[in-house]
PDB file of N, CA and C in Angstrom:
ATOM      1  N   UNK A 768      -8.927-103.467 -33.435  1.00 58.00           N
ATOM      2  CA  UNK A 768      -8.678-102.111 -33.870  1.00 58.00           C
ATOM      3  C   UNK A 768      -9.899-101.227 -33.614  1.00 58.00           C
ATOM      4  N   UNK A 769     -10.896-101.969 -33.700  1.00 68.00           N
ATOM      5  CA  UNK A 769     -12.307-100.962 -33.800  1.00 68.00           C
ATOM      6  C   UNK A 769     -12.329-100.806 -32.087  1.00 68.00           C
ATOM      7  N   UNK A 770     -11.977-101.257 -31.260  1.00 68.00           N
ATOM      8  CA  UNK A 770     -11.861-101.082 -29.595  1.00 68.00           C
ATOM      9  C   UNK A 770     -10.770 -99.837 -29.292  1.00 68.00           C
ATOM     10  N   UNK A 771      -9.975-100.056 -29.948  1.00 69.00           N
ATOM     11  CA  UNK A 771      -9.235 -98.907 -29.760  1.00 69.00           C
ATOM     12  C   UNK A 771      -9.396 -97.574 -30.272  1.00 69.00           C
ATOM     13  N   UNK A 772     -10.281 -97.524 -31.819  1.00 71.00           N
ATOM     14  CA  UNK A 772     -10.119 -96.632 -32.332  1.00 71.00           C
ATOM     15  C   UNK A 772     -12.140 -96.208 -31.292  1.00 71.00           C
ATOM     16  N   UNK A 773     -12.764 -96.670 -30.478  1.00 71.00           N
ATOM     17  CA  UNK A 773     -13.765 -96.455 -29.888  1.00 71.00           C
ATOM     18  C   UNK A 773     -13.236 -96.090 -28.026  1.00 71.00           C
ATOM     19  N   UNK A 774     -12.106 -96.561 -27.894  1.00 70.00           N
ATOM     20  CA  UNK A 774     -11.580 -96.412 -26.463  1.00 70.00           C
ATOM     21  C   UNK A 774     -11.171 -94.810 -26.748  1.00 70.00           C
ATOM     22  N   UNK A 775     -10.560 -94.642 -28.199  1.00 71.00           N
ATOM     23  CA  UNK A 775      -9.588 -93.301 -28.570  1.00 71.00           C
ATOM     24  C   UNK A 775     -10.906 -92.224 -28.290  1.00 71.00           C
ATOM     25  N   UNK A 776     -12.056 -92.441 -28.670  1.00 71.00           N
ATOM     26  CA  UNK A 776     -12.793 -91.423 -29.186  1.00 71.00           C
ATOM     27  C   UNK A 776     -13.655 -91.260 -27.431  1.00 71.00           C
ATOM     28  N   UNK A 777     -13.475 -92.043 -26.641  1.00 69.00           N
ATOM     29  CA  UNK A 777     -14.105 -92.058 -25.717  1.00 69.00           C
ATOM     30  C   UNK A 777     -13.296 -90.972 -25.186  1.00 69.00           C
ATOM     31  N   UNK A 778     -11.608 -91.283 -24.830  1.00 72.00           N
ATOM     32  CA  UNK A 778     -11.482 -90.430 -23.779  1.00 72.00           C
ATOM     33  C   UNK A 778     -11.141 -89.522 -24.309  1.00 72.00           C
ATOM     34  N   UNK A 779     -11.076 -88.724 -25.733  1.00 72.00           N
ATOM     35  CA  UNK A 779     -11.178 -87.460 -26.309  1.00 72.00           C
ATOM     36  C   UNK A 779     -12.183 -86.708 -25.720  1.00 72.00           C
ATOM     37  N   UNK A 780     -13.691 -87.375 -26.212  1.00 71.00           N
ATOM     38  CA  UNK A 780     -14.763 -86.551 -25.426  1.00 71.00           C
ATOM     39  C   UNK A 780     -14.676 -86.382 -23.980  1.00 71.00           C
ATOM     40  N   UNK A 781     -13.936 -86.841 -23.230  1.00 72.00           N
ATOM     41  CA  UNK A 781     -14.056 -86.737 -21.568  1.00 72.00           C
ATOM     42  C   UNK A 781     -13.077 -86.049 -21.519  1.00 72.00           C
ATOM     43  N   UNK A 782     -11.967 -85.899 -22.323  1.00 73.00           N
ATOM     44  CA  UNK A 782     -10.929 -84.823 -21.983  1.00 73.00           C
ATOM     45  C   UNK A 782     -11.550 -83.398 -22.673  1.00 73.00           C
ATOM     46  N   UNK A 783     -12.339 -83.485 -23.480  1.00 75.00           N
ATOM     47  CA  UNK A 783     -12.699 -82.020 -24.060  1.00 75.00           C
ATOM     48  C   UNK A 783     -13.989 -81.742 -22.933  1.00 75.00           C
ATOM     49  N   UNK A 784     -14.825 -82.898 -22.362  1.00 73.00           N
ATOM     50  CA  UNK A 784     -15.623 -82.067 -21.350  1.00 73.00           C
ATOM     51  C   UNK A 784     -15.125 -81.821 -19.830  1.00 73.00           C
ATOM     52  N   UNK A 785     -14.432 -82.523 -19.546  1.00 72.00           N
ATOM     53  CA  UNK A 785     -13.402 -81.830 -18.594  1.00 72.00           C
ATOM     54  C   UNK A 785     -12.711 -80.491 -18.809  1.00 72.00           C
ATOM     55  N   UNK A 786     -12.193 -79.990 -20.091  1.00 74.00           N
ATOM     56  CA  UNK A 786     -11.859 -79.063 -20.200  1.00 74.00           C
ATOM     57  C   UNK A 786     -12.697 -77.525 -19.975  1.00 74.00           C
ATOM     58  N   UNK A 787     -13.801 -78.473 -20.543  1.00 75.00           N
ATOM     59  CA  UNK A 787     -14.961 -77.437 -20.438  1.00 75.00           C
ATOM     60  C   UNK A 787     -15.880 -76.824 -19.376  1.00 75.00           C
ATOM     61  N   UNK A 788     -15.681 -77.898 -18.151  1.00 74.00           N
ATOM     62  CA  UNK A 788     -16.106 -78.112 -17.173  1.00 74.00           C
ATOM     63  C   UNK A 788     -15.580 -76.679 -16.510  1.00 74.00           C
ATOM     64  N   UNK A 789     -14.154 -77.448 -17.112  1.00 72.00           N
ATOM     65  CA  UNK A 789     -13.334 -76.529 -15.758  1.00 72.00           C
ATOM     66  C   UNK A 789     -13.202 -75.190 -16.036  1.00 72.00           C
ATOM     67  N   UNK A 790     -13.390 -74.934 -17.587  1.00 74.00           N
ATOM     68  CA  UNK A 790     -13.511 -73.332 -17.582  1.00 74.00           C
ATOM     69  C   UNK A 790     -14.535 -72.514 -17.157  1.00 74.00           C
ATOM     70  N   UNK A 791     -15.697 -73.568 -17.091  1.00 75.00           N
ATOM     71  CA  UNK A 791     -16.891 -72.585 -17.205  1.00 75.00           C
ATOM     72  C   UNK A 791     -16.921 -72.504 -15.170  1.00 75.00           C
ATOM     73  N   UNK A 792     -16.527 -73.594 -15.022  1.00 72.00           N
ATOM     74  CA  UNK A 792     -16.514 -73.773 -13.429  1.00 72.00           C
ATOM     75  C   UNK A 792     -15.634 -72.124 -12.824  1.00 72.00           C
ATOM     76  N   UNK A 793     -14.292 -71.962 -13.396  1.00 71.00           N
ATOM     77  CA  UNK A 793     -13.392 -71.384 -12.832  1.00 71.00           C
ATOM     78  C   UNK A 793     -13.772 -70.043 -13.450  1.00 71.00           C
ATOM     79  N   UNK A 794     -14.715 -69.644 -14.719  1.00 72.00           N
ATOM     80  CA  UNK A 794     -15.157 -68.593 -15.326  1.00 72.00           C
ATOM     81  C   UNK A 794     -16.321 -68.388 -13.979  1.00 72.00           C
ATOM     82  N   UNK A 795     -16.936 -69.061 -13.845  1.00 70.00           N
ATOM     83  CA  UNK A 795     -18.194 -68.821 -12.884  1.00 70.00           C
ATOM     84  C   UNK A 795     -18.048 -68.405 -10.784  1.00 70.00           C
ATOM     85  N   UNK A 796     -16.618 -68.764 -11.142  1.00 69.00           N
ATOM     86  CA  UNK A 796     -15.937 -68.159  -9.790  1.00 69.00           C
ATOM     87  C   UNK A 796     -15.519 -66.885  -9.736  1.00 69.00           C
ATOM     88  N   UNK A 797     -14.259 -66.656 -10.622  1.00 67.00           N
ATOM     89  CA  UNK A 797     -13.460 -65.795 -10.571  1.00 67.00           C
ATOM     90  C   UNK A 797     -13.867 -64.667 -11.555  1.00 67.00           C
ATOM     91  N   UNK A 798     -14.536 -64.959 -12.661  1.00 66.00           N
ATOM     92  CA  UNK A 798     -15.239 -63.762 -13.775  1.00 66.00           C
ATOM     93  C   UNK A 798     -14.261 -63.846 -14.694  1.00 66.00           C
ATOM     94  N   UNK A 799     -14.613 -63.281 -15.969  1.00 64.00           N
ATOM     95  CA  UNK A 799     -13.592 -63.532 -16.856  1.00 64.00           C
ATOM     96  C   UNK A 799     -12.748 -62.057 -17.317  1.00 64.00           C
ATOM     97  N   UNK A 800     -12.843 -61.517 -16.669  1.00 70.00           N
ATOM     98  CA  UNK A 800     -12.329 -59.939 -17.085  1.00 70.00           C
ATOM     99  C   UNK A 800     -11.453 -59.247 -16.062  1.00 70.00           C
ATOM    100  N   UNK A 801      -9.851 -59.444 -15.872  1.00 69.00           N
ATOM    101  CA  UNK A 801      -9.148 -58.271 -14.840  1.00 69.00           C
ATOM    102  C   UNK A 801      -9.804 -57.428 -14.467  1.00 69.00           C
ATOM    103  N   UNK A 802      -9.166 -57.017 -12.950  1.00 72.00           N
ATOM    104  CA  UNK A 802     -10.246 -55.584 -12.409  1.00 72.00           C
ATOM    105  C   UNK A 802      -9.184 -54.822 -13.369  1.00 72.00           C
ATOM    106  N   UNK A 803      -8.063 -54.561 -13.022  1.00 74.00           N
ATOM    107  CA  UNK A 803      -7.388 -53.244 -13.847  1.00 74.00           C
ATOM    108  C   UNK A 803      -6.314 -53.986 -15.470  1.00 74.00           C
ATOM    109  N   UNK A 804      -6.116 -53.012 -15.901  1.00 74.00           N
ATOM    110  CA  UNK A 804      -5.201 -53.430 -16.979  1.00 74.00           C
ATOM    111  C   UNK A 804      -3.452 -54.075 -16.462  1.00 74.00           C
ATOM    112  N   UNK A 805      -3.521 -53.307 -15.488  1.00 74.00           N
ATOM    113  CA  UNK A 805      -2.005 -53.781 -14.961  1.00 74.00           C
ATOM    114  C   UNK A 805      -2.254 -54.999 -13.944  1.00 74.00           C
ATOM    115  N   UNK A 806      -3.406 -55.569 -13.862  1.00 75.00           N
ATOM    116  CA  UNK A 806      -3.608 -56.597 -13.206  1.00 75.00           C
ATOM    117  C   UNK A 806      -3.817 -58.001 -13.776  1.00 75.00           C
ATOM    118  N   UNK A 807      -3.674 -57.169 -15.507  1.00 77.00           N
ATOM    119  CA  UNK A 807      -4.070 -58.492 -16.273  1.00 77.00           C
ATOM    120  C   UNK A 807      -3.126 -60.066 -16.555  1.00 77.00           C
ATOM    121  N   UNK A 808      -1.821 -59.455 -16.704  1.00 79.00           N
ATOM    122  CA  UNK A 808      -1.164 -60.577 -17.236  1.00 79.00           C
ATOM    123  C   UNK A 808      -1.474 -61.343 -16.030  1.00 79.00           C
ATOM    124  N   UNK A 809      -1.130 -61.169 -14.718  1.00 78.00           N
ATOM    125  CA  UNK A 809      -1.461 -62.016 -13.318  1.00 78.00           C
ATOM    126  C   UNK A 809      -3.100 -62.631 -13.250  1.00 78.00           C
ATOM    127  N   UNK A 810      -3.480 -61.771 -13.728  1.00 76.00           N
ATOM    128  CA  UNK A 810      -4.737 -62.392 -13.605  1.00 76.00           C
ATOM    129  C   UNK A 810      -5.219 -63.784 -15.079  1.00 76.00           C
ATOM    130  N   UNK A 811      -4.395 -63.589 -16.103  1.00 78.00           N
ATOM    131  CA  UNK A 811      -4.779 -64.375 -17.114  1.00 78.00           C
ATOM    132  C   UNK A 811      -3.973 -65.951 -16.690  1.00 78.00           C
ATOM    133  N   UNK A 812      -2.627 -65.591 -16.116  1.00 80.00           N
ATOM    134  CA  UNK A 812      -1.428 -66.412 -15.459  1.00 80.00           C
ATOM    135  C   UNK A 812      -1.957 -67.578 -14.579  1.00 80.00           C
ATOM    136  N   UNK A 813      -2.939 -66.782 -13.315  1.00 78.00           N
ATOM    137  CA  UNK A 813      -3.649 -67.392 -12.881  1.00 78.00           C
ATOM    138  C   UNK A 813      -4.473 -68.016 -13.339  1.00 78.00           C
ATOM    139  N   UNK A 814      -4.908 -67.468 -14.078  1.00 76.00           N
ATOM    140  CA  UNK A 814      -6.846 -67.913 -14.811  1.00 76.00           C
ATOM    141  C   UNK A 814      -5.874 -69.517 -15.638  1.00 76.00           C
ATOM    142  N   UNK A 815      -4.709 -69.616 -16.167  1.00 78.00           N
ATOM    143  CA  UNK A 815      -4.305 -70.582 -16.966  1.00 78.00           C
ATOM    144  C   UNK A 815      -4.152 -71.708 -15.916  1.00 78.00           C
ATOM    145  N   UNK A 816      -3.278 -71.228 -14.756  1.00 80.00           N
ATOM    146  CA  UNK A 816      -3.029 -72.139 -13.942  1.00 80.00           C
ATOM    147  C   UNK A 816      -4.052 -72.934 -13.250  1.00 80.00           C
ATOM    148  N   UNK A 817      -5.000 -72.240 -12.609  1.00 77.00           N
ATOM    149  CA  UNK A 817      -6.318 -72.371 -12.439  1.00 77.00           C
ATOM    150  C   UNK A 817      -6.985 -73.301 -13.187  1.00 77.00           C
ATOM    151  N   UNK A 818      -6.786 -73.267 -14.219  1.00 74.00           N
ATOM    152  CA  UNK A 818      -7.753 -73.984 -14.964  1.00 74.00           C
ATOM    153  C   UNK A 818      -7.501 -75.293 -15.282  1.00 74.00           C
ATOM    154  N   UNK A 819      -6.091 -75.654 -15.118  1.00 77.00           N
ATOM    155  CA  UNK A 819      -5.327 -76.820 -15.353  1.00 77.00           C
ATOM    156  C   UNK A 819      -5.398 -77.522 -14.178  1.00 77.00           C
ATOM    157  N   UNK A 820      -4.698 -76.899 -12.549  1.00 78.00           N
ATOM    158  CA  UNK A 820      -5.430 -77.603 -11.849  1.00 78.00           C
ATOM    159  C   UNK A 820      -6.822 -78.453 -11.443  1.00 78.00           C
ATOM    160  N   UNK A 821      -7.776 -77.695 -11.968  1.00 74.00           N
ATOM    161  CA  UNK A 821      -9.342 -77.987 -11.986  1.00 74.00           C
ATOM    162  C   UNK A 821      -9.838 -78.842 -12.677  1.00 74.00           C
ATOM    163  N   UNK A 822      -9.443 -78.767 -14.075  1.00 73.00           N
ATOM    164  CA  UNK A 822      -9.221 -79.913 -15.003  1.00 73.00           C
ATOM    165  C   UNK A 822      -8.446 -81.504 -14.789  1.00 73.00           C
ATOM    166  N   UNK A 823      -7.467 -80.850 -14.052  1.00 75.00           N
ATOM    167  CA  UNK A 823      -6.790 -82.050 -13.343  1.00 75.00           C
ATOM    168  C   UNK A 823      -7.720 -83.077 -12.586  1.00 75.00           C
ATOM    169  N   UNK A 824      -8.386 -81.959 -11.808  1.00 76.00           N
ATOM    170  CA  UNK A 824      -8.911 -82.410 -10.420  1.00 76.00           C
ATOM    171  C   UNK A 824     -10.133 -83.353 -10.790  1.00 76.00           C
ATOM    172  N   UNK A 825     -11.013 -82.523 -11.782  1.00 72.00           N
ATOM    173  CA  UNK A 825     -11.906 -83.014 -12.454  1.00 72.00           C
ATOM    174  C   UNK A 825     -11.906 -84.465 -13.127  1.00 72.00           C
ATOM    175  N   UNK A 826     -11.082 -84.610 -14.102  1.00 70.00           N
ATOM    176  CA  UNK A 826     -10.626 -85.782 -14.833  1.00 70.00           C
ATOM    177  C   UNK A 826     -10.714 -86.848 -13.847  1.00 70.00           C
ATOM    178  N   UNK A 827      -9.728 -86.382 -12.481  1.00 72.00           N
ATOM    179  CA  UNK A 827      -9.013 -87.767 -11.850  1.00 72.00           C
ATOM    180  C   UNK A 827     -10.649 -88.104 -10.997  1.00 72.00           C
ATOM    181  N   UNK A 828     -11.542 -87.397 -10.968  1.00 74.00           N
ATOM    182  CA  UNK A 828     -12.431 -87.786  -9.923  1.00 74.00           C
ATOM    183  C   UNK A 828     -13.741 -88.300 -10.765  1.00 74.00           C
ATOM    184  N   UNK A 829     -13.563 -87.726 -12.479  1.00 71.00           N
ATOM    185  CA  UNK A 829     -14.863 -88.105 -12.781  1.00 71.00           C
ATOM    186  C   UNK A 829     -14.432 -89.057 -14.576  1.00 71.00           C
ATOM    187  N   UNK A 830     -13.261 -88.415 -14.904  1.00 70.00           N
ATOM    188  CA  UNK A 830     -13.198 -89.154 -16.061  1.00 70.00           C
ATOM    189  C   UNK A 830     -12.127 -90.463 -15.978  1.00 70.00           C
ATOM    190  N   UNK A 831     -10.997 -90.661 -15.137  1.00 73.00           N
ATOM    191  CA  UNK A 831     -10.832 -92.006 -15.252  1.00 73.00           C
ATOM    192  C   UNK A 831     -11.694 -93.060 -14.500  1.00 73.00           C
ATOM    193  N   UNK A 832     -12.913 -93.099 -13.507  1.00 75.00           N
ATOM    194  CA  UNK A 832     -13.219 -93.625 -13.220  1.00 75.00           C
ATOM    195  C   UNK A 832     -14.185 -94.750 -14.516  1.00 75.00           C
ATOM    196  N   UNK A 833     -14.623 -93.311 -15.386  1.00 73.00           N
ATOM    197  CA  UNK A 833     -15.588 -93.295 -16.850  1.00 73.00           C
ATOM    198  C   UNK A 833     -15.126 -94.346 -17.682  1.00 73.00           C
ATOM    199  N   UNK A 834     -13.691 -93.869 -17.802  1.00 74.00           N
ATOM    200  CA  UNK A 834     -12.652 -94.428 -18.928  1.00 74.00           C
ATOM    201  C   UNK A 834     -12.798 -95.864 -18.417  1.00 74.00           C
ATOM    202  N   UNK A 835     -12.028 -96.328 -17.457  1.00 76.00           N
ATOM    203  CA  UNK A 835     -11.521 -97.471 -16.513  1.00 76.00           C
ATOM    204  C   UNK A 835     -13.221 -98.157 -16.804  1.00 76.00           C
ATOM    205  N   UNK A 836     -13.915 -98.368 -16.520  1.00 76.00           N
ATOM    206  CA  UNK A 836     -15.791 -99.155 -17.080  1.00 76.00           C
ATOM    207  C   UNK A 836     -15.504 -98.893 -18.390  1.00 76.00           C
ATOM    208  N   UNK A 837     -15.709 -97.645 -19.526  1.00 73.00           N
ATOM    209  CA  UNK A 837     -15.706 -98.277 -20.762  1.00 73.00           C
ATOM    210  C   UNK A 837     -14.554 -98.611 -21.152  1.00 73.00           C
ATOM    211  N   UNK A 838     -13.842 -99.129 -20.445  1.00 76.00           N
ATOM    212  CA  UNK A 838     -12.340 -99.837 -21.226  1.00 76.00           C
ATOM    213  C   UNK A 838     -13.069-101.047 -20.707  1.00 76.00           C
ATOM    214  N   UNK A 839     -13.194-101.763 -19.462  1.00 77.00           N
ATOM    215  CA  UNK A 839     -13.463-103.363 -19.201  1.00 77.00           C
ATOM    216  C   UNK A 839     -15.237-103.588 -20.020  1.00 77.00           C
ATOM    217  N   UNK A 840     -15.486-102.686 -19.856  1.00 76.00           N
ATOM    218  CA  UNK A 840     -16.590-102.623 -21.316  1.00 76.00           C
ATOM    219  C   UNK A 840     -16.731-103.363 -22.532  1.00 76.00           C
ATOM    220  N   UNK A 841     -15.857-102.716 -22.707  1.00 75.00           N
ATOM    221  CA  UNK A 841     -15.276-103.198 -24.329  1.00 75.00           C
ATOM    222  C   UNK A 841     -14.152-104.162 -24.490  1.00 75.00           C
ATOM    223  N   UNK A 842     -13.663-104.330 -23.479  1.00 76.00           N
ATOM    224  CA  UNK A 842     -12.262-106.017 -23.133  1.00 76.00           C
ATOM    225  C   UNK A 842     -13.243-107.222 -22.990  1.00 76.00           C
ATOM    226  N   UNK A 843     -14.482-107.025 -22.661  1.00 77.00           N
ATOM    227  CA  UNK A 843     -15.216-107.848 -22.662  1.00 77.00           C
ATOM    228  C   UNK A 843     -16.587-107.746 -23.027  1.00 77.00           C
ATOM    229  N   UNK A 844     -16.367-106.968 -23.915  1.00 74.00           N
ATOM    230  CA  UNK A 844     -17.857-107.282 -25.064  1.00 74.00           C
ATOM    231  C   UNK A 844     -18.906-107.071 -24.500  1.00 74.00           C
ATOM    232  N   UNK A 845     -18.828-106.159 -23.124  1.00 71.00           N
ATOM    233  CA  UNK A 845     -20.541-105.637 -22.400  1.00 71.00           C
ATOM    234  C   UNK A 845     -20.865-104.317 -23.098  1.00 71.00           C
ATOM    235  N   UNK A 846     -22.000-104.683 -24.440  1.00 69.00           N
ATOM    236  CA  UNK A 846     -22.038-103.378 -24.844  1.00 69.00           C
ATOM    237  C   UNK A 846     -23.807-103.217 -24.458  1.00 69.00           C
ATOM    238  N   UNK A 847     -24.229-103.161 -23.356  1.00 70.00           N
ATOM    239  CA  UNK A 847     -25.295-102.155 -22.720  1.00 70.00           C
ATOM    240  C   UNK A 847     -25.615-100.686 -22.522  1.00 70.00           C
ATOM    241  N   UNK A 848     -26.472 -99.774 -23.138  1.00 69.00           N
ATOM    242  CA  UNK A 848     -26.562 -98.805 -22.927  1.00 69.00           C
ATOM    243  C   UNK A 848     -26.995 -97.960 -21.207  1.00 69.00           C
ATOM    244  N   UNK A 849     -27.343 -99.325 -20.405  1.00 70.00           N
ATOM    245  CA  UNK A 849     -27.286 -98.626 -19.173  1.00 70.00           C
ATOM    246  C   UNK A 849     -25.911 -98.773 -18.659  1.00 70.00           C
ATOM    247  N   UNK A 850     -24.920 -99.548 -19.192  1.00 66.00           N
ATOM    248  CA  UNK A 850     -23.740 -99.346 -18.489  1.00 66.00           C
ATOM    249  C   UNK A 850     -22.378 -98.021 -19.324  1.00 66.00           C
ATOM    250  N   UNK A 851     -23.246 -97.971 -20.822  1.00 66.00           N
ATOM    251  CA  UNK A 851     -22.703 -96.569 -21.262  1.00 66.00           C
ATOM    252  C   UNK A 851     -23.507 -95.784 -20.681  1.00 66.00           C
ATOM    253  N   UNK A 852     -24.853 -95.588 -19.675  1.00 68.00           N
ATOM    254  CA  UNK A 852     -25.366 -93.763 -19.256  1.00 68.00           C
ATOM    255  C   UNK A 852     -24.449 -94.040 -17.615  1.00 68.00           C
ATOM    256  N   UNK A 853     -24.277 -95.289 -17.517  1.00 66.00           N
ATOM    257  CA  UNK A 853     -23.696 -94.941 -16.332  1.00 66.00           C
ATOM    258  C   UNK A 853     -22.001 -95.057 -16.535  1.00 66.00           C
ATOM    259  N   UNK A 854     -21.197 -95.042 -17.131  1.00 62.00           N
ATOM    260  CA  UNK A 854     -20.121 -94.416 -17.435  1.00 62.00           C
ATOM    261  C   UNK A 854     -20.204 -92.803 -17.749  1.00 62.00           C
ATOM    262  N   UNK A 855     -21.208 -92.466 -18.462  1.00 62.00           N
ATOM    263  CA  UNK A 855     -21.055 -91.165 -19.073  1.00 62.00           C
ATOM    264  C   UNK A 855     -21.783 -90.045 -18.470  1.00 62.00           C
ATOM    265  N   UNK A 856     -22.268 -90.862 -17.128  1.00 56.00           N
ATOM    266  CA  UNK A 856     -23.228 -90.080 -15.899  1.00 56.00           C
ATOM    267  C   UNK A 856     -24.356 -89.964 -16.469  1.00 56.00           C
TER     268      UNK A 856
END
C-alpha cells in the first residue's frame, strides 16, 4: 500500500509540473493577453487547446519515461537517491 500510495504522489507531481511547464512554455510564446477584444474568445480557445497539446507532448517525452524508473524503483526496492535525481532530472 505504501508503494502505491508513493507511486500516487509521484505522478501527481509530474502531472502538475507538466502542467506548468506547458503554460509557462505556451505563455512565453504566444503572450498572455488578445490583441483585440473580439479576438479573445479565439484566442483563449486556442490558448486552451494549445496548452493541452503541449502538456501532452511534454508528459509523453519527459514524465512517463520518470514514472516507468520510479515504478521498477519501487517493484524492486531500489531506493537510491541518484536514481530518484535521475528520474526527476
Amino acid at each position: 500500500m505504501l508503494v502505491i500510495g508513493r507511486l500516487f504522489a509521484a505522478s501527481f507531481g509530474f502531472l502538475v509540473a507538466v502542467v506548468a511547464a506547458a503554460v509557462f512554455l505556451l505563455a512565453a510564446s504566444v503572450g498572455t493577453r488578445p490583441e483585440s477584444a473580439a479576438s479573445a474568445d479565439w484566442f483563449w480557445a486556442l490558448f486552451t487547446v494549445s496548452s493541452f497539446v503541449t502538456a501532452s507532448a511534454v508528459g509523453a517525452f519527459v514524465a512517463a519515461p520518470a514514472a516507468v524508473l520510479i515504478l521498477v524503483c519501487e517493484l524492486f526496492a531500489i531506493r537510491s537517491w541518484i536514481v530518484y535525481a535521475a528520474a526527476g532530472g
